mmCIF file of C-alpha atoms in Angstrom:
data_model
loop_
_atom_site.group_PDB
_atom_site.id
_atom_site.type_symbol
_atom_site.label_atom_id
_atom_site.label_comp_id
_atom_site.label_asym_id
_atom_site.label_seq_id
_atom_site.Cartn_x
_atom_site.Cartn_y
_atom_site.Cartn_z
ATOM 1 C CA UNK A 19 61.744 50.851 13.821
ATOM 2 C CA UNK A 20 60.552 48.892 16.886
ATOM 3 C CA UNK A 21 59.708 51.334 19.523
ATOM 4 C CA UNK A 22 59.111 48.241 22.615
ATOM 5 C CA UNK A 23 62.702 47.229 21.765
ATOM 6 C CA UNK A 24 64.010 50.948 23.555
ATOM 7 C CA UNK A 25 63.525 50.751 26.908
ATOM 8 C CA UNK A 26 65.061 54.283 27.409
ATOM 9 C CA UNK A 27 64.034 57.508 24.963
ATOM 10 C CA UNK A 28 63.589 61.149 25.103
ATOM 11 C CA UNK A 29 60.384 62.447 24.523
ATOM 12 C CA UNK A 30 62.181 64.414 21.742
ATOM 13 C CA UNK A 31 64.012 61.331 19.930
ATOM 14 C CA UNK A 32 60.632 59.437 20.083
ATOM 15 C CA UNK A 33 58.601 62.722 18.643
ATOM 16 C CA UNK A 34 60.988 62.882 15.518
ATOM 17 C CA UNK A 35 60.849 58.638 15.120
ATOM 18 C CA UNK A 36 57.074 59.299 15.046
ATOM 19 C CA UNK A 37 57.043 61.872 12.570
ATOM 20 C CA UNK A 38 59.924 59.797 10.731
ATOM 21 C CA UNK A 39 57.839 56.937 10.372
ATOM 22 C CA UNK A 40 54.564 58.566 9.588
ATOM 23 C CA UNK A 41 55.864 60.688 6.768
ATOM 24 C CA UNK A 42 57.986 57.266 5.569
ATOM 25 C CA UNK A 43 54.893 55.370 5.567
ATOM 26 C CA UNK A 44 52.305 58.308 3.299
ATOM 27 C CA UNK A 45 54.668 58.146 0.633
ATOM 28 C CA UNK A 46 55.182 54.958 0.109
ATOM 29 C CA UNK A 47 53.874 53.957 -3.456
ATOM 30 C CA UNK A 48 51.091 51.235 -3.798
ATOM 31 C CA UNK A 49 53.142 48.016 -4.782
ATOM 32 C CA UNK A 50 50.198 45.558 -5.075
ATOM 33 C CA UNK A 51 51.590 43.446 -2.272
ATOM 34 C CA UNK A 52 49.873 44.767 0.668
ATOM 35 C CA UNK A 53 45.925 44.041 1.319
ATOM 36 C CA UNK A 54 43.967 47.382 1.722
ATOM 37 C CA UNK A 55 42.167 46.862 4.708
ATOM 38 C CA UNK A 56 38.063 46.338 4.061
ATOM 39 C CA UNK A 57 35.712 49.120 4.693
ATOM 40 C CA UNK A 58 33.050 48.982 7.232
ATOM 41 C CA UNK A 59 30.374 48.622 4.550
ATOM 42 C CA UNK A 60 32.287 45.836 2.894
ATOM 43 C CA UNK A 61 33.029 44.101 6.302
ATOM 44 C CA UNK A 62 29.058 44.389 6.615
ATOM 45 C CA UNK A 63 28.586 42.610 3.422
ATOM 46 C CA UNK A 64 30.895 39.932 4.204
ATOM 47 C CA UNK A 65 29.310 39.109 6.905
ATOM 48 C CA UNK A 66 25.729 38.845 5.318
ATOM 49 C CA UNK A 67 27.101 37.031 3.220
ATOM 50 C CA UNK A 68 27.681 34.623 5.373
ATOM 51 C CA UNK A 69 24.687 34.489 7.378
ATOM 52 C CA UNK A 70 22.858 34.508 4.455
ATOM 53 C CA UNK A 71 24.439 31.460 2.293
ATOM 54 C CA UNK A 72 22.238 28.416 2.983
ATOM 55 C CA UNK A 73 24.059 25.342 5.091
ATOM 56 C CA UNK A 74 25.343 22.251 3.478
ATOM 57 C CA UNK A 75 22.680 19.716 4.526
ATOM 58 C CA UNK A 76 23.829 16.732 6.624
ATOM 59 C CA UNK A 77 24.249 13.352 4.584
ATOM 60 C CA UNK A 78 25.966 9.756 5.822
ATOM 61 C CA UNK A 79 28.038 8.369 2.695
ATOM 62 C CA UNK A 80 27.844 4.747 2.646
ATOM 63 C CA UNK A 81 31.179 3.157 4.325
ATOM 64 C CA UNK A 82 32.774 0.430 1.662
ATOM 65 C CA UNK A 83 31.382 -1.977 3.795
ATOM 66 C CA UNK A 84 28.389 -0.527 4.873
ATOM 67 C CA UNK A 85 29.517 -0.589 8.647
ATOM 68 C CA UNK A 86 28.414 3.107 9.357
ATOM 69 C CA UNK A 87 25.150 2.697 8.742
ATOM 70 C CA UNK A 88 23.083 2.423 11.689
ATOM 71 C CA UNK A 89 19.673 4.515 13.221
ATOM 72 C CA UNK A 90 20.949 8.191 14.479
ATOM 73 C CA UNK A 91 18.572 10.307 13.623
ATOM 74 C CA UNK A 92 15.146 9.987 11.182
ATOM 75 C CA UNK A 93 15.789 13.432 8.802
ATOM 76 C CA UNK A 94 19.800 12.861 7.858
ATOM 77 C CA UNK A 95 19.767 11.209 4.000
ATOM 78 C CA UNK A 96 22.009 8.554 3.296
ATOM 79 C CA UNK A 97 24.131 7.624 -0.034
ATOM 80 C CA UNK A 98 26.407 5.900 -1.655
ATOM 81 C CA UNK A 99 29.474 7.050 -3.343
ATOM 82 C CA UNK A 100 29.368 3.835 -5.489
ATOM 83 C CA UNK A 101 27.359 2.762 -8.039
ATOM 84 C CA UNK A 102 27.205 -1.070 -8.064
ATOM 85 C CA UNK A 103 29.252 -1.506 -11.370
ATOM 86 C CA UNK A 104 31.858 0.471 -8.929
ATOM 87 C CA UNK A 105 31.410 -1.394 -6.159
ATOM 88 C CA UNK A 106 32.170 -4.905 -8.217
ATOM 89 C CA UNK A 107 35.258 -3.293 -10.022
ATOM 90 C CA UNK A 108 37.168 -2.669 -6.189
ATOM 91 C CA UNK A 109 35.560 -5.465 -4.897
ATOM 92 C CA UNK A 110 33.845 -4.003 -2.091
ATOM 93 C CA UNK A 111 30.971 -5.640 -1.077
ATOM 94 C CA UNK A 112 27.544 -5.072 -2.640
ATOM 95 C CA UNK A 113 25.305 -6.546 -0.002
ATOM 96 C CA UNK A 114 23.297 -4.397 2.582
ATOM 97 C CA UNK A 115 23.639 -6.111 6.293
ATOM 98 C CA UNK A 116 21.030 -6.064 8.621
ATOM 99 C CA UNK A 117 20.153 -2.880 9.969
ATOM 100 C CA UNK A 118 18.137 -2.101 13.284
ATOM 101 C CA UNK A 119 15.370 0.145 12.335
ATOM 102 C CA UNK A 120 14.734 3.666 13.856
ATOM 103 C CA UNK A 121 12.045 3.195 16.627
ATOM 104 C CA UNK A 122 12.642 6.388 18.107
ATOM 105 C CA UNK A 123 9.549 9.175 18.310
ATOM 106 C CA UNK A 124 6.332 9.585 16.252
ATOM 107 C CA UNK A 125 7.709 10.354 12.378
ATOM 108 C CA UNK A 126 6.241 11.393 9.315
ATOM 109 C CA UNK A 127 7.742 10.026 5.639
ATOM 110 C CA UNK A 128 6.249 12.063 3.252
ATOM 111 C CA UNK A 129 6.793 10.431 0.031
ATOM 112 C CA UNK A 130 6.837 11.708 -3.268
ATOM 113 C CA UNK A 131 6.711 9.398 -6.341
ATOM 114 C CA UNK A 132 7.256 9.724 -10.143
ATOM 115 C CA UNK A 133 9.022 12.773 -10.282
ATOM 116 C CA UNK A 134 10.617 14.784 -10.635
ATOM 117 C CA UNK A 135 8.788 16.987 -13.389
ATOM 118 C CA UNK A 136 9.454 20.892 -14.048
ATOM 119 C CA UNK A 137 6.281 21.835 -12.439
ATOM 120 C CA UNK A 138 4.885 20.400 -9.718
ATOM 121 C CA UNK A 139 8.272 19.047 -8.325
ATOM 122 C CA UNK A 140 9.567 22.691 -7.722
ATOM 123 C CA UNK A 141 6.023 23.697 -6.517
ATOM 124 C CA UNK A 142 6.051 20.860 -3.497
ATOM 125 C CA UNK A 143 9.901 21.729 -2.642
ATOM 126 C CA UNK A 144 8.707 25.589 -2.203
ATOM 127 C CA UNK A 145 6.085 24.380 0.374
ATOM 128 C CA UNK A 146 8.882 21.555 2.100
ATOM 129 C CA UNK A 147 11.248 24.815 2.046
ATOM 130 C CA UNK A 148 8.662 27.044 3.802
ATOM 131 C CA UNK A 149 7.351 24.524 5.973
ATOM 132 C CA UNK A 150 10.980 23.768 7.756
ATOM 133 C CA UNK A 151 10.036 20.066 6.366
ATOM 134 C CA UNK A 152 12.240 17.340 4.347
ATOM 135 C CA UNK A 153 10.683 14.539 2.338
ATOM 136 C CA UNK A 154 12.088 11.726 0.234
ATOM 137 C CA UNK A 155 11.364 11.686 -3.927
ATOM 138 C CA UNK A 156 11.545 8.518 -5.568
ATOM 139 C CA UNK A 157 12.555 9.755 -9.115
ATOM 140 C CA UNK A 158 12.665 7.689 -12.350
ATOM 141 C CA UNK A 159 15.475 7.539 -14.348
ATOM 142 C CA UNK A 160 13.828 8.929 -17.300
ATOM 143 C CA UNK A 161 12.194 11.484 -15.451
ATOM 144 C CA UNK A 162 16.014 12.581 -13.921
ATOM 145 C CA UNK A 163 17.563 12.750 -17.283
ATOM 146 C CA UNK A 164 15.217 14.922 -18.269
ATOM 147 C CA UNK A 165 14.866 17.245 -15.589
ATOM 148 C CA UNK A 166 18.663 17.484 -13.925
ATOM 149 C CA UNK A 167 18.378 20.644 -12.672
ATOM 150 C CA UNK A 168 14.880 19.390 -10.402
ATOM 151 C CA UNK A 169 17.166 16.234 -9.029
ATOM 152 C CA UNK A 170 19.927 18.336 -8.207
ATOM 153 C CA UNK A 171 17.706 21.053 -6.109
ATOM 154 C CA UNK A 172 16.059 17.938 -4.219
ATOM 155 C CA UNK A 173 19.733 17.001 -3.195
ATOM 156 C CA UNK A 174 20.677 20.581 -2.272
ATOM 157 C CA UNK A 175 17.812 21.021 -0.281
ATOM 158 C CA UNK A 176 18.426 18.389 1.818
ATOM 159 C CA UNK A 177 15.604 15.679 0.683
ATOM 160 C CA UNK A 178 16.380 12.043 0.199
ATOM 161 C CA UNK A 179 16.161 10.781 -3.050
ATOM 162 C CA UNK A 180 15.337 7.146 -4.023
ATOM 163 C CA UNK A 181 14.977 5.116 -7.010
ATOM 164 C CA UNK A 182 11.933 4.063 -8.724
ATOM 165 C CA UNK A 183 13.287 2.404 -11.760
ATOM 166 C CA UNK A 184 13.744 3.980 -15.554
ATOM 167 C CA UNK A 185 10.262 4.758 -16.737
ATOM 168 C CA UNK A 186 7.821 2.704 -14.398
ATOM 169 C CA UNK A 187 6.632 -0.087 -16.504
ATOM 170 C CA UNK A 188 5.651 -2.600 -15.470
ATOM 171 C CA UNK A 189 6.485 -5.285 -18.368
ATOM 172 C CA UNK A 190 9.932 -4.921 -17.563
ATOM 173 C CA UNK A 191 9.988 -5.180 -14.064
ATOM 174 C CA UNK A 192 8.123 -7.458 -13.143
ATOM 175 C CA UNK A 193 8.506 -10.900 -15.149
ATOM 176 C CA UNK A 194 11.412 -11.532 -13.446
ATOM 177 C CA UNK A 195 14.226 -10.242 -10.654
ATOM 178 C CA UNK A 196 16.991 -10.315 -13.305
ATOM 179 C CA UNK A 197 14.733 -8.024 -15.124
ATOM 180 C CA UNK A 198 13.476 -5.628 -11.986
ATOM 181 C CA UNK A 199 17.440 -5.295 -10.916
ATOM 182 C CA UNK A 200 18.472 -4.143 -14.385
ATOM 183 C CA UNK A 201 16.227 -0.610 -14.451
ATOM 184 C CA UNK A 202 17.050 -0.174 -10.958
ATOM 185 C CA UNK A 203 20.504 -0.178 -11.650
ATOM 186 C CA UNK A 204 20.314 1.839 -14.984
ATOM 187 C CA UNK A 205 18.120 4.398 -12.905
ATOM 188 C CA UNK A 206 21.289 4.538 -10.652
ATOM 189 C CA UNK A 207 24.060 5.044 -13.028
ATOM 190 C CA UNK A 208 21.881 8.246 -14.249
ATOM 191 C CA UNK A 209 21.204 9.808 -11.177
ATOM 192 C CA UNK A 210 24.795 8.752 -10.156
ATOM 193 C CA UNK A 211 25.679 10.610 -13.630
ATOM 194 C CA UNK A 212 23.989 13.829 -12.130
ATOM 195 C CA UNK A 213 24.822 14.009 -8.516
ATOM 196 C CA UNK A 214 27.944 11.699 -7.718
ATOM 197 C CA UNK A 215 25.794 9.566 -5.542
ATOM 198 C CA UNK A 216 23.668 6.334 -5.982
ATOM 199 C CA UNK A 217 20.962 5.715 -3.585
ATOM 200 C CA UNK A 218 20.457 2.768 -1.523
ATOM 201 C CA UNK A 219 17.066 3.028 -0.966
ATOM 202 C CA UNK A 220 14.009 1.984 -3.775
ATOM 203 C CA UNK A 221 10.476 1.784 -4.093
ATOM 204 C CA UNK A 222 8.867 -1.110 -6.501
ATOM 205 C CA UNK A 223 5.962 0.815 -9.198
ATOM 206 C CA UNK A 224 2.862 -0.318 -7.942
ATOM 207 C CA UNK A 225 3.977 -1.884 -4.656
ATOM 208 C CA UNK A 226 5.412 -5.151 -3.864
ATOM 209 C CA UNK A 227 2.194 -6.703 -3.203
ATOM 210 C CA UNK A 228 1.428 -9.250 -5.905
ATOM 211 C CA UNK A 229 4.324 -8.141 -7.765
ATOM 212 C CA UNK A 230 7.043 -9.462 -5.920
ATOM 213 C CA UNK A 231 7.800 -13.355 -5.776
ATOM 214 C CA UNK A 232 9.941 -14.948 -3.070
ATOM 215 C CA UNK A 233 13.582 -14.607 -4.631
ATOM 216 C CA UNK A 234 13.305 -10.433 -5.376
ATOM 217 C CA UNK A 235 13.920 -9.483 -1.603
ATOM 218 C CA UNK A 236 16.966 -11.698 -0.885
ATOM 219 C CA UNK A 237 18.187 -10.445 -4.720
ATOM 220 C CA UNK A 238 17.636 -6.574 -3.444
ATOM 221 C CA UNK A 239 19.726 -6.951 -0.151
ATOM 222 C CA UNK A 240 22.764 -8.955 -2.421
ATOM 223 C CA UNK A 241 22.757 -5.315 -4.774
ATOM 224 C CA UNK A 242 22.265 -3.392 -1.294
ATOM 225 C CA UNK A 243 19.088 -1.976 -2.158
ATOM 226 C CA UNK A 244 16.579 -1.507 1.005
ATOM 227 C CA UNK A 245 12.267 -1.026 -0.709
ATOM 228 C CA UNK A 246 9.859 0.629 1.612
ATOM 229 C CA UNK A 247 5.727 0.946 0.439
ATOM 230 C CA UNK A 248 3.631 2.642 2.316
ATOM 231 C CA UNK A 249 1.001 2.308 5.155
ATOM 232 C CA UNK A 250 -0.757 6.018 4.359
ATOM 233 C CA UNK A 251 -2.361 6.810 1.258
ATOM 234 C CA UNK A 252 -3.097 10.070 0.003
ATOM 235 C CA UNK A 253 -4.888 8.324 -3.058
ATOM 236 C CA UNK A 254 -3.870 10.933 -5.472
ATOM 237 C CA UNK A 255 -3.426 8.766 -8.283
ATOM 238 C CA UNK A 256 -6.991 7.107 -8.056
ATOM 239 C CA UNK A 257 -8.338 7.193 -11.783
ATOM 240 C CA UNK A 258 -11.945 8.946 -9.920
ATOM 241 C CA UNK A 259 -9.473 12.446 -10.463
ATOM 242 C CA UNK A 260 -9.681 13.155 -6.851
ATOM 243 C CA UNK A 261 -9.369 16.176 -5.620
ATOM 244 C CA UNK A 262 -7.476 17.810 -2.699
ATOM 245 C CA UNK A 263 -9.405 17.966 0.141
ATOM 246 C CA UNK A 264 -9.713 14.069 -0.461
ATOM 247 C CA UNK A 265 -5.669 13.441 -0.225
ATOM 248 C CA UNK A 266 -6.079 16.182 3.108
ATOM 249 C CA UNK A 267 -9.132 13.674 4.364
ATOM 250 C CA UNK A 268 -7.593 10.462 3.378
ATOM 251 C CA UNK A 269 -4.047 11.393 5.424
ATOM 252 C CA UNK A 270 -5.694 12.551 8.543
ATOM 253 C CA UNK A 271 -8.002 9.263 8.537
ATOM 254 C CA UNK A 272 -5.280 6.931 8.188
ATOM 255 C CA UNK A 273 -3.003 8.888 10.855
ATOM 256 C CA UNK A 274 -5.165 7.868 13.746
ATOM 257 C CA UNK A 275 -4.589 4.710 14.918
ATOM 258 C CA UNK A 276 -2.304 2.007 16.404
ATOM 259 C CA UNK A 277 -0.992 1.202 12.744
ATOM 260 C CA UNK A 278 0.974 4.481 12.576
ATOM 261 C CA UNK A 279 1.318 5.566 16.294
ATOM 262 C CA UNK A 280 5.309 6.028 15.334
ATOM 263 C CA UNK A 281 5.725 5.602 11.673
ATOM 264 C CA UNK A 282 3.428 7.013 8.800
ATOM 265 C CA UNK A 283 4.928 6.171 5.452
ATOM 266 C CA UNK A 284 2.540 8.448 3.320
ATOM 267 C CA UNK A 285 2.369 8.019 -0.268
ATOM 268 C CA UNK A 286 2.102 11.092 -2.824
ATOM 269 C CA UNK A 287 3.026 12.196 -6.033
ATOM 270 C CA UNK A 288 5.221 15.041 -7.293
ATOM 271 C CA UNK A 289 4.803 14.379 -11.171
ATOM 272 C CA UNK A 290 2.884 15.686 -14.113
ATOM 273 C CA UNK A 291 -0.999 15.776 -13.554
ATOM 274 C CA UNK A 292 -0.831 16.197 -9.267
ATOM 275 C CA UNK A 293 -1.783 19.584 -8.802
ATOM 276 C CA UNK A 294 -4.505 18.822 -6.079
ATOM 277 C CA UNK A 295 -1.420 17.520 -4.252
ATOM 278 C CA UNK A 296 0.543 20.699 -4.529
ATOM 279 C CA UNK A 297 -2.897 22.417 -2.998
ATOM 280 C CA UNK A 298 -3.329 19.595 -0.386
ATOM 281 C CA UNK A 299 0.514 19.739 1.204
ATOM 282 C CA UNK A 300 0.232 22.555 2.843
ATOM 283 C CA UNK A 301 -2.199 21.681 4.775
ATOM 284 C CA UNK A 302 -1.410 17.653 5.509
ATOM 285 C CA UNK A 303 1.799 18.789 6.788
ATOM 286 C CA UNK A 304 -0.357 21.347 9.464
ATOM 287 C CA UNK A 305 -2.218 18.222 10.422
ATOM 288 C CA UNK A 306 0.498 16.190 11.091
ATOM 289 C CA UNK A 307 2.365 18.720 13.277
ATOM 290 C CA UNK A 308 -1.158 19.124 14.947
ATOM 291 C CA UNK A 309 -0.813 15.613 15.659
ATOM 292 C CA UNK A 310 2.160 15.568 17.152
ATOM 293 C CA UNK A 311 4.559 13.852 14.037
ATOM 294 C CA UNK A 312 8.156 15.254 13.299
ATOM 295 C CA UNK A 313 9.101 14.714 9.934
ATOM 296 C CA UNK A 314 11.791 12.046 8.843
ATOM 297 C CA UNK A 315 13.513 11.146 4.791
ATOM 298 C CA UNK A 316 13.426 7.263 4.376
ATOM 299 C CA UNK A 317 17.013 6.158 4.914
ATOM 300 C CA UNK A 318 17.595 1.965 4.839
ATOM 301 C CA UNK A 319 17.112 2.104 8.624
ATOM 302 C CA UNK A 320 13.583 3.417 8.442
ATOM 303 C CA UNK A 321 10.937 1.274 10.281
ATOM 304 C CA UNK A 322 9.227 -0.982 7.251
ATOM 305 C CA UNK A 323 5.333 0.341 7.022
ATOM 306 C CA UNK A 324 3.819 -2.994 8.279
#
């Protein structure tokens, strides 16, 4: 009964339609059709719920021809959908244009290498997680396959992730490109396996200092691959077993200066035996907020370190 459709009624007639409708509508039986309406208390929990589940971190997807990639912002990881054996059966294009590097403010790359393990890994991604702060891990394949679980919290969290071939040695990489290209791409097809993205980004074992001849960089743009090194050391894989207040000395040293007056590419490790750098992080990424850094993930349009 629609009472707005009556635009004339007794105070009587409309009395008894009240009561009709009210006794009409307490016996009705429960047909499983109607939604009860929510309690207070579970309205409350919805909407904790909500504040409470974590944000989907921002990410740029690779276009098929690369033409969205360009400098926005330092801390905003970028992928690709594709691995390369994709990317050959469409016949999309495979080769990384030039990109104009982001100049903007004074960044921070904190870089984590060999990972990730089941110890430290977590350990450093508790104190990024704390801190507000996102980094970039450069995994190995055999190190991803045999923590999954680690690679797909990095991604979660927001980190970039980059790849630092199969299992780092050197005797494969490094007699030839054909040979260096291969465990890159095998080290994408299993992270690819794990998190439905490749990365575009790399960083040679070792450096490409006296390991790289003339024809690998022109080879690693054709397979759209983009290596950065480093220009700040923490030296935590010196074989004198440093300790931390060393990496925390070494980092604030090389962070004064012309050299890295906008971009500090700062070398670490997040693998087995680098405790002293779980211990140091905390306080290197205090210093370089006391400096004045914010804190970027290494992207193809980061700022090469020299």
């Amino acid at each position: 009964m629609q009472l707005k459709s009556i635009k004339v009624i007794s105070s009587v007639a409309l009395g008894a339609a009240l009561l009709f409708v009210g006794i009409h509508q307490s016996v009705q039986p429960w047909t499983g059709t109607q939604a009860e309406e929510p309690s207070v208390a579970e309205d409350a929990a919805q909407e904790s719920a909500q504040e409470s589940a974590p944000e989907e971190p921002v990410r740029v997807f690779a276009a098929d021809d690369f033409s969205n990639l360009a400098p926005s912002a330092p801390d905003i990881p970028v992928y690709d959908k594709y691995t390369l054996a994709e990317r050959r059966a469409a016949g999309l294009t495979t080769a990384m244009p030039k990109l104009a590097p982001y100049r903007e403010g004074k960044v921070a790359y904190l870089t984590f290498d060999d990972g990730p393990d089941d110890k430290n890994t977590p350990a450093v991604l508790d104190i990024l997680q704390a801190a507000g702060v996102h980094a970039t891990f450069y995994v190995t394949g055999k190190q991803a396959e045999a923590h999954p679980d680690i690679l797909q919290r990095i991604y979660d969290e927001g980190h970039a992730i980059g790849n630092h071939s199969y299992d780092h040695r050197y005797e494969k990489l490094y007699p030839n490109v054909q040979g260096f290209l291969a465990e890159m791409e095998k080290t994408d097809e299993v992270i690819h396996s794990i998190l439905g993205v490749r990365p575009l980004i790399l960083r040679a074992p070792g450096g490409i200092i006296s390991h790289f001849t003339p024809d690998y960089a022109p080879a690693l743009r054709a397979s759209g691959y983009v290596e950065h090194d480093w220009n700040v050391s923490s030296a935590d894989a010196a074989p004198n077993h440093p300790v931390a207040q060393d990496f925390i000395d070494n980092i604030a040293s090389e962070t004064d200066g012309e050299a890295t007056a906008h971009t500090a590419i700062i070398l670490m490790h997040s693998s087995e035996g680098h405790e002293e750098t779980v211990k140091a992080l905390p306080e290197i990424i205090r210093i370089l907020k006391e400096k004045g850094y914010t804190f970027g993930v290494v992207t193809p349009m980061t700022p090469q370190p020299w």
